[in-house]
Amino acid sequence: CKYIIVIHGGAGVISKSNISEEREKQFLKSLNGILSASKKILRNGGTALDAVQEAVRLLEEDELYNAGKGSVFTSKGTNEMDAGIMDGSTLKCGAVAGVSTIRNPIVAARAVMDHTNHILLMGKGAEEFAQSKSIEIVEPSFFFTQNRYDQLLKAKDTNRVILDHDGEKLVKEEEKTLTVNISGDPIHPDSKMG
Amino acid sequence: TVGAVAIDKYGNLAAATSTGGMTNKMVGRVGDTPIIGAGVYANKMVAVSSTGTGEAFIRTLAAYDISALMEYGGLTLEEASKKVVMEKLIEQGKGDGGVITVDANGNIAMPFNSEGMYRGYAIVNNNEENENNDTIVVAIYKNE
């Protein structure tokens, strides 16, 4: 009998040419730390359900990833998050969609599973339910990160809807097209120069 | 998008997924993450968490499809996960991404059809009191 936890932090156009060495180290350290913390739950006799919830909660807390803090922006510059959880032994499940004020949507999804007869709550109803269960509520601005906002601006420039980690490539491509002026200083291609 | 799947000492499986969606998405758009059977699924045989183009995972009911291919088609976890991600998701779903999966026998599969996927797994060595003997593996790129 093996106790195992597997995690992911998103897929996309992720290659060595798009990620700096420093950022690569940040991701590897983060993944290691989250695996280490969540496997402790299994080692101490905890359930698979508790282990996946904690792993995802930790991923939501890390702004490297597109979930919780660090979430990408909608076309209107807001954050709308979704989460779902399922217990394989009972087929019980819970989910929330389109929430903007719940710090950890996965905790709310678990509460939907544990405390309602429903599976999916959305928007304001999900947020009011989370508050009624004393799940942490935050201002929408809590989820703002400059990196993700820059990606939104680039996506809007090109009129594209992009996957979470494809945004990094978009910004990187932009950096590659920098040119220099007569003094050798970089000129951003978006700059309106005479 | 982020996610986790696990099997515990009792042999129970579970899956969880969370996301902010896609950059520049329409307000009100819901992807596959909270759709049971599309972006997240678990039963007594397998647990699945997905990441990628949400609409493609919804069209193909990707997470549940892996379970169905195992249950009705007799495919292994590896075969079913790869078939969904490397064939059906691209051909029928018109999208990309990946999944992490674990089955009741403790097999793991983490296929993706994009350039990379942040991923990793930990195996608890339950014969050892020292947790330093547990296995942790993390990877980002293809062929890792």
Short mmCIF file of C-alpha atoms in Angstrom, two decimals, chain A residues 59-73 79 81 142-145 147-148 151 164, chain B residues 20:
data_model
loop_
_atom_site.label_atom_id
_atom_site.label_comp_id
_atom_site.label_asym_id
_atom_site.label_seq_id
_atom_site.Cartn_x
_atom_site.Cartn_y
_atom_site.Cartn_z
CA LEU A 59 -1.04 26.41 -4.34
CA GLU A 60 -3.75 29.09 -4.09
CA GLU A 61 -1.67 30.96 -1.53
CA ASP A 62 1.36 31.10 -3.83
CA GLU A 63 1.05 33.86 -6.41
CA LEU A 64 3.23 31.95 -8.85
CA TYR A 65 0.12 30.03 -9.85
CA ASN A 66 -3.15 30.95 -11.50
CA ALA A 67 -5.45 30.24 -8.55
CA GLY A 68 -6.31 32.25 -5.45
CA LYS A 69 -3.76 35.05 -5.10
CA GLY A 70 -2.07 35.26 -8.48
CA SER A 71 -5.22 34.52 -10.46
CA VAL A 72 -5.44 35.91 -13.97
CA PHE A 73 -7.78 38.77 -14.87
CA ASN A 79 -10.66 38.12 -10.81
CA MET A 81 -12.15 32.02 -9.55
CA PHE A 142 -6.34 40.94 -2.43
CA PHE A 143 -5.97 38.91 -5.62
CA PHE A 144 -4.27 41.64 -7.65
CA THR A 145 -0.73 40.95 -8.86
CA ASN A 147 2.50 40.38 -13.26
CA ARG A 148 -0.96 39.07 -14.09
CA GLN A 151 -0.40 39.89 -18.97
CA ASP A 164 -2.31 31.07 -17.42
CA GLY B 20 -8.46 31.85 -11.93
#
